[in-house]
Amino acid sequence: MKLRPTFKLRIAICLLLGSARVVASQQAGTPVSIAAEPGESHLRNILQLTNGGENAEAYFSHDGKQLIFQSTRDGRTCDQQYVMNVDGSQVRRVSNGRGKTTCGYFMNGDRRILFASSDALEKDCPPRPDASKGYVWRLDPFDIYMARADGSRRRRLTRFGVYTAEGVLSPDGRKIVFTSLKGGDLDIYVMNVDGTGLRQLTHQLGYDGGPWWSPDGKQIVYRANHPTTPGDVKAYTDLLAQRLVRPNKMDLWLMDADGGNQRQITHLGAASFGPSWSADGRKIIFSSNHHTNPRLGNFDLFLINPDGSGLEQVTTASTFDGFPMFSPDGKKVVWASNRHDANPHETNIFIADWVN
C-alpha cells in the first residue's frame, strides 16, 4: 500500500476532476501520447500506458525494460500484480488471482519478483472500509512473497498474518525493507531476501511506511505520522485496533540503512507519500497535496533535496499524480495519474522522458 487511494481519491491509488480526456481510443499495449500540462517542464514525450480501471505502483525492472504494477483489470474488484514492457506491450498477470496484492518489485537480476498478497488468509477480495469512518485505509492481512518473473514457483517470505507490505529491494540485492503491523504498530523492518535476519528499524508510535533505499544503499526515505497529543494518539490507536489507518497527514523522513539518524525532512502538514530517489541520489521525488485547499485528491509530484531544501513542483494536473519512480539510468520517470481518464476516477500508468 504505497498509498493507494481508496475512496476514489485513491490518494493513491487513487480520483476526482479529470483535467482532459483522451480523444484517441487506446487498445491494450498501444500507448497514447499525452501533452504535458502547463508548468510540467521536467516531462517530455508523455505516454499513457494503460487505459481503464485502477492501475498504480508501477516500478522499473533493473534493466529499465519492464514495469511491474498492480491493477483491477480483467473485471477484478481488487488488485493483482502485472508485468508489462515500458512501451505498454505484453501485459501479463504474475500473481495467482486470489486475494488482494500490492507493492510489486523486481529482484534477482529481474529473474524474480516480490510482492505482498492477502490470499493466505483471504482468498476473495477484502471488504471496503466503512464509509462512515471517512477516508481510511484497511490494513489487509498481507504477507510478502517471492516468485519467478512469470509468477511461478511462488514462495512466502513472511508469515505474520497481519499487514506486511511496501517491500523494496536494496541496491545490492541482499535485503528487503518493508512495513509491518507485526509488532502492534506500523513500523519499518528489514530482512534478508530469503526472509531471515529480521530487524525492526522504527519504534515511534505512528505510521512509518513507504520505505525506499537510496541508490547507494546507505539511506532510507519513508513517510511517517507520529501522533503526539492524547486525542491524536487515541484516534490512531482506536483505528489501528480495527485494522484501519487514516493517512491524511504524513511527512517525509530519512534514516540511515541501519535505522539510525532518523530525521524529518518535510513539514508540509498534509498527505505526502510515495517517496523514491533520483538515479544519482541527489533528489527525492514524492507526491503531496500540501499545496491545495481543500486538501483532497489533487496530488502532484514534487522534488526535494535529502536535507529538506529545494522543494520543486513537477506536475500540475488538477487531479491525482503519485507513485513516481525514475528509471535506473535517470532518463525516464513513471507514475500513476487520474489525468486524461476516459471514465471518472480511473487511475492509469504514465511514462515520460525526464528533462533536468
mmCIF file of C-alpha atoms in Angstrom:
data_model
loop_
_atom_site.group_PDB
_atom_site.id
_atom_site.type_symbol
_atom_site.label_atom_id
_atom_site.label_comp_id
_atom_site.label_asym_id
_atom_site.label_seq_id
_atom_site.Cartn_x
_atom_site.Cartn_y
_atom_site.Cartn_z
ATOM 1 C CA MET A 1 0.000 0.000 0.000
ATOM 2 C CA LYS A 2 2.326 2.691 -1.160
ATOM 3 C CA LEU A 3 -0.539 4.882 -0.507
ATOM 4 C CA ARG A 4 -3.234 3.659 -2.586
ATOM 5 C CA PRO A 5 -6.363 5.792 -2.701
ATOM 6 C CA THR A 6 -9.478 4.169 -1.597
ATOM 7 C CA PHE A 7 -12.408 6.496 -1.772
ATOM 8 C CA LYS A 8 -11.575 7.047 -5.409
ATOM 9 C CA LEU A 9 -9.381 9.744 -4.492
ATOM 10 C CA ARG A 10 -7.035 6.982 -4.170
ATOM 11 C CA ILE A 11 -4.591 9.353 -2.744
ATOM 12 C CA ALA A 12 -3.233 6.698 -4.109
ATOM 13 C CA ILE A 13 -4.162 4.723 -5.501
ATOM 14 C CA CYS A 14 -6.412 6.972 -6.358
ATOM 15 C CA LEU A 15 -9.820 10.486 -8.118
ATOM 16 C CA LEU A 16 -11.510 13.433 -8.802
ATOM 17 C CA LEU A 17 -11.671 16.008 -11.510
ATOM 18 C CA GLY A 18 -10.101 14.745 -14.708
ATOM 19 C CA SER A 19 -8.318 17.564 -16.453
ATOM 20 C CA ALA A 20 -8.758 16.442 -20.049
ATOM 21 C CA ARG A 21 -9.948 13.463 -21.985
ATOM 22 C CA VAL A 22 -8.070 11.171 -24.330
ATOM 23 C CA VAL A 23 -9.584 11.663 -27.751
ATOM 24 C CA ALA A 24 -7.943 8.668 -29.405
ATOM 25 C CA SER A 25 -9.014 5.180 -28.425
ATOM 26 C CA GLN A 26 -6.318 3.135 -26.781
ATOM 27 C CA GLN A 27 -6.065 -0.588 -27.342
ATOM 28 C CA ALA A 28 -4.213 -2.798 -24.900
ATOM 29 C CA GLY A 29 -0.494 -2.431 -25.406
ATOM 30 C CA THR A 30 -0.871 0.690 -27.550
ATOM 31 C CA PRO A 31 0.354 3.759 -25.660
ATOM 32 C CA VAL A 32 -1.216 7.143 -26.330
ATOM 33 C CA SER A 33 0.828 10.332 -26.496
ATOM 34 C CA ILE A 34 -0.349 12.929 -23.951
ATOM 35 C CA ALA A 35 0.530 16.614 -23.811
ATOM 36 C CA ALA A 36 2.179 17.881 -20.647
ATOM 37 C CA GLU A 37 0.198 20.295 -18.509
ATOM 38 C CA PRO A 38 1.360 23.917 -18.279
ATOM 39 C CA GLY A 39 4.369 24.135 -15.980
ATOM 40 C CA GLU A 40 5.425 20.483 -16.373
ATOM 41 C CA SER A 41 8.824 21.410 -17.761
ATOM 42 C CA HIS A 42 10.550 18.266 -16.457
ATOM 43 C CA LEU A 43 8.295 15.993 -18.555
ATOM 44 C CA ARG A 44 8.610 15.334 -22.284
ATOM 45 C CA ASN A 45 7.085 12.749 -24.603
ATOM 46 C CA ILE A 46 4.458 11.603 -22.095
ATOM 47 C CA LEU A 47 2.858 8.252 -22.895
ATOM 48 C CA GLN A 48 -0.236 6.764 -21.270
ATOM 49 C CA LEU A 49 0.499 3.038 -20.967
ATOM 50 C CA THR A 50 -2.816 1.757 -19.548
ATOM 51 C CA ASN A 51 -6.406 2.713 -20.186
ATOM 52 C CA GLY A 52 -9.193 1.969 -17.740
ATOM 53 C CA GLY A 53 -9.688 0.713 -14.209
ATOM 54 C CA GLU A 54 -7.250 1.303 -11.387
ATOM 55 C CA ASN A 55 -3.572 0.898 -12.260
ATOM 56 C CA ALA A 56 -0.810 2.077 -9.964
ATOM 57 C CA GLU A 57 2.528 1.464 -8.245
ATOM 58 C CA ALA A 58 4.429 0.818 -11.474
ATOM 59 C CA TYR A 59 8.114 0.176 -10.765
ATOM 60 C CA PHE A 60 11.002 -0.365 -13.168
ATOM 61 C CA SER A 61 12.963 -3.564 -13.604
ATOM 62 C CA HIS A 62 16.691 -3.225 -13.012
ATOM 63 C CA ASP A 63 17.408 -3.217 -16.755
ATOM 64 C CA GLY A 64 14.779 -0.494 -17.270
ATOM 65 C CA LYS A 65 12.869 -2.526 -19.857
ATOM 66 C CA GLN A 66 9.850 -3.670 -17.838
ATOM 67 C CA LEU A 67 7.381 -2.430 -15.246
ATOM 68 C CA ILE A 68 5.603 -4.341 -12.512
ATOM 69 C CA PHE A 69 2.308 -2.776 -11.408
ATOM 70 C CA GLN A 70 -0.970 -3.509 -9.672
ATOM 71 C CA SER A 71 -4.307 -3.355 -11.447
ATOM 72 C CA THR A 72 -8.003 -4.165 -11.194
ATOM 73 C CA ARG A 73 -8.215 -5.049 -14.898
ATOM 74 C CA ASP A 74 -9.901 -8.214 -16.169
ATOM 75 C CA GLY A 75 -13.072 -7.395 -14.236
ATOM 76 C CA ARG A 76 -11.415 -7.783 -10.845
ATOM 77 C CA THR A 77 -12.530 -5.743 -7.851
ATOM 78 C CA CYS A 78 -9.140 -5.708 -6.113
ATOM 79 C CA ASP A 79 -5.547 -5.534 -7.271
ATOM 80 C CA GLN A 80 -3.428 -8.243 -8.832
ATOM 81 C CA GLN A 81 0.185 -7.929 -9.992
ATOM 82 C CA TYR A 82 1.028 -7.474 -13.667
ATOM 83 C CA VAL A 83 4.193 -7.010 -15.690
ATOM 84 C CA MET A 84 4.487 -5.120 -18.986
ATOM 85 C CA ASN A 85 7.191 -3.707 -21.203
ATOM 86 C CA VAL A 86 7.916 0.007 -20.788
ATOM 87 C CA ASP A 87 6.096 0.681 -24.070
ATOM 88 C CA GLY A 88 2.899 -0.821 -22.614
ATOM 89 C CA SER A 89 3.108 -4.079 -24.563
ATOM 90 C CA GLN A 90 2.972 -7.700 -23.396
ATOM 91 C CA VAL A 91 0.855 -7.145 -20.289
ATOM 92 C CA ARG A 92 0.606 -10.350 -18.271
ATOM 93 C CA ARG A 93 -0.620 -11.233 -14.800
ATOM 94 C CA VAL A 94 2.069 -12.624 -12.476
ATOM 95 C CA SER A 95 0.071 -13.111 -9.262
ATOM 96 C CA ASN A 96 -2.276 -16.050 -8.800
ATOM 97 C CA GLY A 97 -5.560 -14.115 -8.974
ATOM 98 C CA ARG A 98 -6.578 -14.837 -5.374
ATOM 99 C CA GLY A 99 -6.953 -12.317 -2.573
ATOM 100 C CA LYS A 100 -5.517 -8.841 -2.994
ATOM 101 C CA THR A 101 -1.944 -7.874 -3.861
ATOM 102 C CA THR A 102 0.175 -4.751 -3.625
ATOM 103 C CA CYS A 103 3.697 -3.373 -3.845
ATOM 104 C CA GLY A 104 5.479 -5.398 -6.517
ATOM 105 C CA TYR A 105 9.225 -5.117 -7.153
ATOM 106 C CA PHE A 106 11.817 -6.815 -9.373
ATOM 107 C CA MET A 107 14.738 -8.708 -7.852
ATOM 108 C CA ASN A 108 17.500 -11.214 -8.625
ATOM 109 C CA GLY A 109 18.562 -9.597 -11.892
ATOM 110 C CA ASP A 110 14.887 -9.302 -12.932
ATOM 111 C CA ARG A 111 14.563 -13.088 -12.819
ATOM 112 C CA ARG A 112 12.305 -12.854 -9.767
ATOM 113 C CA ILE A 113 9.710 -10.532 -8.295
ATOM 114 C CA LEU A 114 8.441 -9.784 -4.814
ATOM 115 C CA PHE A 115 5.008 -8.531 -3.819
ATOM 116 C CA ALA A 116 2.521 -8.660 -0.952
ATOM 117 C CA SER A 117 -0.623 -10.786 -1.040
ATOM 118 C CA SER A 118 -3.538 -11.434 1.305
ATOM 119 C CA ASP A 119 -4.596 -14.761 -0.180
ATOM 120 C CA ALA A 120 -3.152 -16.888 2.658
ATOM 121 C CA LEU A 121 -5.933 -15.544 4.891
ATOM 122 C CA GLU A 122 -8.398 -14.015 2.409
ATOM 123 C CA LYS A 123 -8.959 -15.855 -0.858
ATOM 124 C CA ASP A 124 -11.500 -13.268 -2.015
ATOM 125 C CA CYS A 125 -11.173 -9.515 -2.280
ATOM 126 C CA PRO A 126 -11.297 -7.959 1.206
ATOM 127 C CA PRO A 127 -14.221 -5.708 2.124
ATOM 128 C CA ARG A 128 -14.018 -1.978 1.618
ATOM 129 C CA PRO A 129 -13.674 0.174 4.775
ATOM 130 C CA ASP A 130 -16.849 1.547 6.328
ATOM 131 C CA ALA A 131 -17.516 4.843 4.520
ATOM 132 C CA SER A 132 -18.957 6.338 7.706
ATOM 133 C CA LYS A 133 -15.435 6.448 9.146
ATOM 134 C CA GLY A 134 -14.290 8.888 6.453
ATOM 135 C CA TYR A 135 -11.163 8.382 4.384
ATOM 136 C CA VAL A 136 -9.329 5.436 5.915
ATOM 137 C CA TRP A 137 -7.232 2.546 4.626
ATOM 138 C CA ARG A 138 -7.938 -1.029 5.596
ATOM 139 C CA LEU A 139 -4.801 -2.795 6.773
ATOM 140 C CA ASP A 140 -5.334 -6.028 4.876
ATOM 141 C CA PRO A 141 -3.549 -9.181 6.111
ATOM 142 C CA PHE A 142 -0.752 -9.106 3.549
ATOM 143 C CA ASP A 143 2.408 -11.163 3.689
ATOM 144 C CA ILE A 144 5.398 -10.823 1.355
ATOM 145 C CA TYR A 145 6.009 -13.373 -1.389
ATOM 146 C CA MET A 146 8.763 -14.028 -3.878
ATOM 147 C CA ALA A 147 8.240 -15.692 -7.270
ATOM 148 C CA ARG A 148 9.847 -16.148 -10.625
ATOM 149 C CA ALA A 149 9.284 -13.222 -13.004
ATOM 150 C CA ASP A 150 6.417 -15.117 -14.654
ATOM 151 C CA GLY A 151 4.722 -15.691 -11.281
ATOM 152 C CA SER A 152 5.632 -19.353 -10.956
ATOM 153 C CA ARG A 153 7.420 -21.014 -8.042
ATOM 154 C CA ARG A 154 5.904 -18.611 -5.533
ATOM 155 C CA ARG A 155 7.396 -18.658 -2.036
ATOM 156 C CA ARG A 156 6.039 -16.970 1.103
ATOM 157 C CA LEU A 157 8.777 -14.968 2.847
ATOM 158 C CA THR A 158 6.811 -13.715 5.872
ATOM 159 C CA ARG A 159 4.135 -15.438 7.934
ATOM 160 C CA PHE A 160 2.940 -12.674 10.219
ATOM 161 C CA GLY A 161 -0.731 -12.778 9.169
ATOM 162 C CA VAL A 162 -1.110 -9.015 9.599
ATOM 163 C CA TYR A 163 -0.435 -6.078 7.293
ATOM 164 C CA THR A 164 3.070 -6.648 5.901
ATOM 165 C CA ALA A 165 3.788 -4.908 2.600
ATOM 166 C CA GLU A 166 5.541 -1.967 0.913
ATOM 167 C CA GLY A 167 8.646 -4.060 0.226
ATOM 168 C CA VAL A 168 11.617 -2.674 -1.743
ATOM 169 C CA LEU A 169 14.859 -4.476 -2.605
ATOM 170 C CA SER A 170 18.191 -2.962 -1.543
ATOM 171 C CA PRO A 171 20.540 -1.854 -4.360
ATOM 172 C CA ASP A 172 22.936 -4.723 -3.631
ATOM 173 C CA GLY A 173 20.055 -7.204 -3.900
ATOM 174 C CA ARG A 174 20.626 -8.635 -0.422
ATOM 175 C CA LYS A 175 17.863 -7.116 1.747
ATOM 176 C CA ILE A 176 14.196 -6.136 1.623
ATOM 177 C CA VAL A 177 12.862 -3.170 3.564
ATOM 178 C CA PHE A 178 9.127 -3.142 4.289
ATOM 179 C CA THR A 179 6.330 -2.006 6.604
ATOM 180 C CA SER A 180 4.519 -4.335 9.001
ATOM 181 C CA LEU A 181 1.960 -4.365 11.786
ATOM 182 C CA LYS A 182 3.605 -7.468 13.295
ATOM 183 C CA GLY A 183 4.674 -5.639 16.455
ATOM 184 C CA GLY A 184 1.291 -3.990 17.013
ATOM 185 C CA ASP A 185 2.201 -0.713 15.307
ATOM 186 C CA LEU A 186 3.027 0.226 11.705
ATOM 187 C CA ASP A 187 6.814 0.115 11.684
ATOM 188 C CA ILE A 188 9.612 -0.403 9.173
ATOM 189 C CA TYR A 189 11.608 -3.632 9.149
ATOM 190 C CA VAL A 190 14.443 -5.065 7.115
ATOM 191 C CA MET A 191 15.216 -8.701 6.348
ATOM 192 C CA ASN A 192 17.418 -10.783 4.084
ATOM 193 C CA VAL A 193 15.930 -11.740 0.720
ATOM 194 C CA ASP A 194 15.277 -15.269 1.991
ATOM 195 C CA GLY A 195 13.208 -13.941 4.918
ATOM 196 C CA THR A 196 15.875 -14.428 7.590
ATOM 197 C CA GLY A 197 17.645 -11.790 9.674
ATOM 198 C CA LEU A 198 14.552 -9.763 10.530
ATOM 199 C CA ARG A 199 15.290 -6.430 12.214
ATOM 200 C CA GLN A 200 12.994 -3.558 13.257
ATOM 201 C CA LEU A 201 14.186 -0.083 12.219
ATOM 202 C CA THR A 202 11.490 2.286 13.567
ATOM 203 C CA HIS A 203 9.882 2.225 17.013
ATOM 204 C CA GLN A 204 7.981 5.500 17.444
ATOM 205 C CA LEU A 205 4.196 5.262 17.733
ATOM 206 C CA GLY A 206 2.522 6.043 14.423
ATOM 207 C CA TYR A 207 2.581 5.059 10.778
ATOM 208 C CA ASP A 208 6.101 4.593 9.406
ATOM 209 C CA GLY A 209 5.839 3.326 5.846
ATOM 210 C CA GLY A 210 6.724 3.507 2.178
ATOM 211 C CA PRO A 211 10.477 2.934 2.746
ATOM 212 C CA TRP A 212 12.820 3.309 -0.234
ATOM 213 C CA TRP A 213 16.580 2.747 -0.382
ATOM 214 C CA SER A 214 18.905 5.430 -1.710
ATOM 215 C CA PRO A 215 20.850 4.308 -4.820
ATOM 216 C CA ASP A 216 23.998 3.748 -2.737
ATOM 217 C CA GLY A 217 22.052 1.729 -0.147
ATOM 218 C CA LYS A 218 23.166 3.955 2.721
ATOM 219 C CA GLN A 219 19.865 5.730 3.482
ATOM 220 C CA ILE A 220 16.140 5.023 3.503
ATOM 221 C CA VAL A 221 13.463 7.641 2.847
ATOM 222 C CA TYR A 222 9.966 6.965 4.200
ATOM 223 C CA ARG A 223 6.676 8.603 5.117
ATOM 224 C CA ALA A 224 5.528 8.945 8.693
ATOM 225 C CA ASN A 225 2.886 10.341 11.008
ATOM 226 C CA HIS A 226 3.626 10.218 14.736
ATOM 227 C CA PRO A 227 0.655 11.313 16.893
ATOM 228 C CA THR A 228 1.676 13.220 19.991
ATOM 229 C CA THR A 229 -1.419 14.712 21.653
ATOM 230 C CA PRO A 230 -3.635 12.419 23.754
ATOM 231 C CA GLY A 231 -6.507 12.930 21.317
ATOM 232 C CA ASP A 232 -4.406 12.091 18.261
ATOM 233 C CA VAL A 233 -2.893 9.046 19.969
ATOM 234 C CA LYS A 234 -6.360 7.745 20.885
ATOM 235 C CA ALA A 235 -7.705 8.340 17.373
ATOM 236 C CA TYR A 236 -4.753 6.497 15.847
ATOM 237 C CA THR A 237 -4.802 3.534 18.235
ATOM 238 C CA ASP A 238 -8.599 3.181 18.066
ATOM 239 C CA LEU A 239 -8.437 2.893 14.263
ATOM 240 C CA LEU A 240 -5.426 0.586 14.446
ATOM 241 C CA ALA A 241 -7.395 -1.791 16.687
ATOM 242 C CA GLN A 242 -9.917 -2.009 13.838
ATOM 243 C CA ARG A 243 -7.087 -2.606 11.345
ATOM 244 C CA LEU A 244 -7.591 0.873 9.857
ATOM 245 C CA VAL A 245 -5.410 3.952 9.437
ATOM 246 C CA ARG A 246 -6.211 7.498 8.369
ATOM 247 C CA PRO A 247 -3.405 8.764 6.088
ATOM 248 C CA ASN A 248 -4.380 12.424 5.787
ATOM 249 C CA LYS A 249 -1.206 13.756 7.446
ATOM 250 C CA MET A 250 2.214 12.356 6.604
ATOM 251 C CA ASP A 251 5.630 13.899 6.105
ATOM 252 C CA LEU A 252 8.864 12.535 4.693
ATOM 253 C CA TRP A 253 11.590 11.201 6.953
ATOM 254 C CA LEU A 254 15.098 9.955 6.315
ATOM 255 C CA MET A 255 17.214 7.429 8.208
ATOM 256 C CA ASP A 256 20.452 5.546 7.787
ATOM 257 C CA ALA A 257 20.177 1.999 6.453
ATOM 258 C CA ASP A 258 20.642 0.595 9.965
ATOM 259 C CA GLY A 259 17.784 2.707 11.334
ATOM 260 C CA GLY A 260 19.989 5.367 12.888
ATOM 261 C CA ASN A 261 19.869 9.157 12.467
ATOM 262 C CA GLN A 262 16.112 9.355 11.888
ATOM 263 C CA ARG A 263 15.032 12.875 10.951
ATOM 264 C CA GLN A 264 12.025 14.608 9.420
ATOM 265 C CA ILE A 265 12.793 16.372 6.126
ATOM 266 C CA THR A 266 9.389 17.873 5.224
ATOM 267 C CA HIS A 267 6.994 19.826 7.429
ATOM 268 C CA LEU A 268 4.121 20.273 4.976
ATOM 269 C CA GLY A 269 1.227 19.382 7.280
ATOM 270 C CA ALA A 270 -0.561 17.370 4.595
ATOM 271 C CA ALA A 271 -0.508 13.933 2.986
ATOM 272 C CA SER A 272 2.939 13.405 1.465
ATOM 273 C CA PHE A 273 3.798 9.891 0.357
ATOM 274 C CA GLY A 274 5.397 7.584 -2.217
ATOM 275 C CA PRO A 275 8.985 8.867 -1.959
ATOM 276 C CA SER A 276 11.753 7.433 -4.132
ATOM 277 C CA TRP A 277 15.162 8.663 -5.287
ATOM 278 C CA SER A 278 16.637 10.152 -8.429
ATOM 279 C CA ALA A 279 19.133 7.836 -10.114
ATOM 280 C CA ASP A 280 22.077 9.867 -8.800
ATOM 281 C CA GLY A 281 20.696 10.023 -5.245
ATOM 282 C CA ARG A 282 20.707 13.807 -5.186
ATOM 283 C CA LYS A 283 16.918 14.279 -5.157
ATOM 284 C CA ILE A 284 13.844 12.658 -3.685
ATOM 285 C CA ILE A 285 10.607 12.627 -5.702
ATOM 286 C CA PHE A 286 7.244 12.211 -3.953
ATOM 287 C CA SER A 287 3.552 13.076 -4.093
ATOM 288 C CA SER A 288 1.720 15.583 -1.904
ATOM 289 C CA ASN A 289 -1.474 17.619 -1.648
ATOM 290 C CA HIS A 290 0.003 20.255 0.680
ATOM 291 C CA HIS A 291 -0.401 22.981 -1.953
ATOM 292 C CA THR A 292 -4.161 22.561 -2.444
ATOM 293 C CA ASN A 293 -7.166 23.751 -0.498
ATOM 294 C CA PRO A 294 -9.166 21.780 0.390
ATOM 295 C CA ARG A 295 -6.504 19.074 0.656
ATOM 296 C CA LEU A 296 -8.309 16.284 -1.109
ATOM 297 C CA GLY A 297 -7.489 14.444 -4.315
ATOM 298 C CA ASN A 298 -5.312 16.977 -6.129
ATOM 299 C CA PHE A 299 -1.906 15.389 -5.531
ATOM 300 C CA ASP A 300 1.137 16.467 -7.509
ATOM 301 C CA LEU A 301 4.702 15.231 -7.791
ATOM 302 C CA PHE A 302 7.466 17.219 -6.099
ATOM 303 C CA LEU A 303 11.248 17.118 -5.892
ATOM 304 C CA ILE A 304 13.203 17.858 -2.732
ATOM 305 C CA ASN A 305 16.809 17.615 -1.598
ATOM 306 C CA PRO A 306 17.619 14.993 1.054
ATOM 307 C CA ASP A 307 18.246 17.787 3.570
ATOM 308 C CA GLY A 308 14.708 19.116 3.038
ATOM 309 C CA SER A 309 15.654 22.114 0.911
ATOM 310 C CA GLY A 310 14.835 22.928 -2.698
ATOM 311 C CA LEU A 311 11.173 21.898 -2.858
ATOM 312 C CA GLU A 312 10.046 21.995 -6.512
ATOM 313 C CA GLN A 313 6.701 21.095 -8.083
ATOM 314 C CA VAL A 314 6.899 18.655 -11.029
ATOM 315 C CA THR A 315 3.294 18.002 -12.099
ATOM 316 C CA THR A 316 0.408 20.461 -12.285
ATOM 317 C CA ALA A 317 -2.637 18.447 -13.386
ATOM 318 C CA SER A 318 -5.776 19.243 -11.374
ATOM 319 C CA THR A 319 -6.153 15.670 -10.165
ATOM 320 C CA PHE A 320 -4.112 12.819 -8.688
ATOM 321 C CA ASP A 321 -0.441 12.179 -9.579
ATOM 322 C CA GLY A 322 1.525 9.729 -7.447
ATOM 323 C CA PHE A 323 3.842 6.717 -7.095
ATOM 324 C CA PRO A 324 6.762 8.168 -9.059
ATOM 325 C CA MET A 325 9.930 6.238 -9.879
ATOM 326 C CA PHE A 326 12.913 7.153 -12.048
ATOM 327 C CA SER A 327 14.330 4.623 -14.486
ATOM 328 C CA PRO A 328 17.706 3.150 -13.470
ATOM 329 C CA ASP A 329 19.505 5.456 -15.911
ATOM 330 C CA GLY A 330 17.520 8.503 -14.746
ATOM 331 C CA LYS A 331 16.278 9.276 -18.252
ATOM 332 C CA LYS A 332 12.609 8.444 -17.655
ATOM 333 C CA VAL A 333 10.041 8.709 -14.905
ATOM 334 C CA VAL A 334 6.939 6.545 -14.430
ATOM 335 C CA TRP A 335 3.956 7.444 -12.269
ATOM 336 C CA ALA A 336 0.205 6.871 -11.789
ATOM 337 C CA SER A 337 -2.355 9.548 -12.508
ATOM 338 C CA ASN A 338 -6.065 10.265 -12.855
ATOM 339 C CA ARG A 339 -5.329 12.698 -15.682
ATOM 340 C CA HIS A 340 -6.943 12.036 -19.053
ATOM 341 C CA ASP A 341 -9.191 9.311 -17.681
ATOM 342 C CA ALA A 342 -11.700 8.012 -20.219
ATOM 343 C CA ASN A 343 -14.127 7.499 -17.320
ATOM 344 C CA PRO A 344 -14.231 9.322 -13.983
ATOM 345 C CA HIS A 345 -11.956 8.092 -11.213
ATOM 346 C CA GLU A 346 -9.749 5.865 -13.359
ATOM 347 C CA THR A 347 -6.056 5.674 -12.489
ATOM 348 C CA ASN A 348 -3.547 4.902 -15.238
ATOM 349 C CA ILE A 349 0.199 4.475 -15.688
ATOM 350 C CA PHE A 350 2.205 7.185 -17.471
ATOM 351 C CA ILE A 351 5.840 7.346 -18.530
ATOM 352 C CA ALA A 352 7.825 10.326 -19.764
ATOM 353 C CA ASP A 353 11.325 11.425 -20.673
ATOM 354 C CA TRP A 354 12.875 13.328 -17.785
ATOM 355 C CA VAL A 355 14.255 16.791 -18.506
ATOM 356 C CA ASN A 356 16.682 18.270 -15.962
#
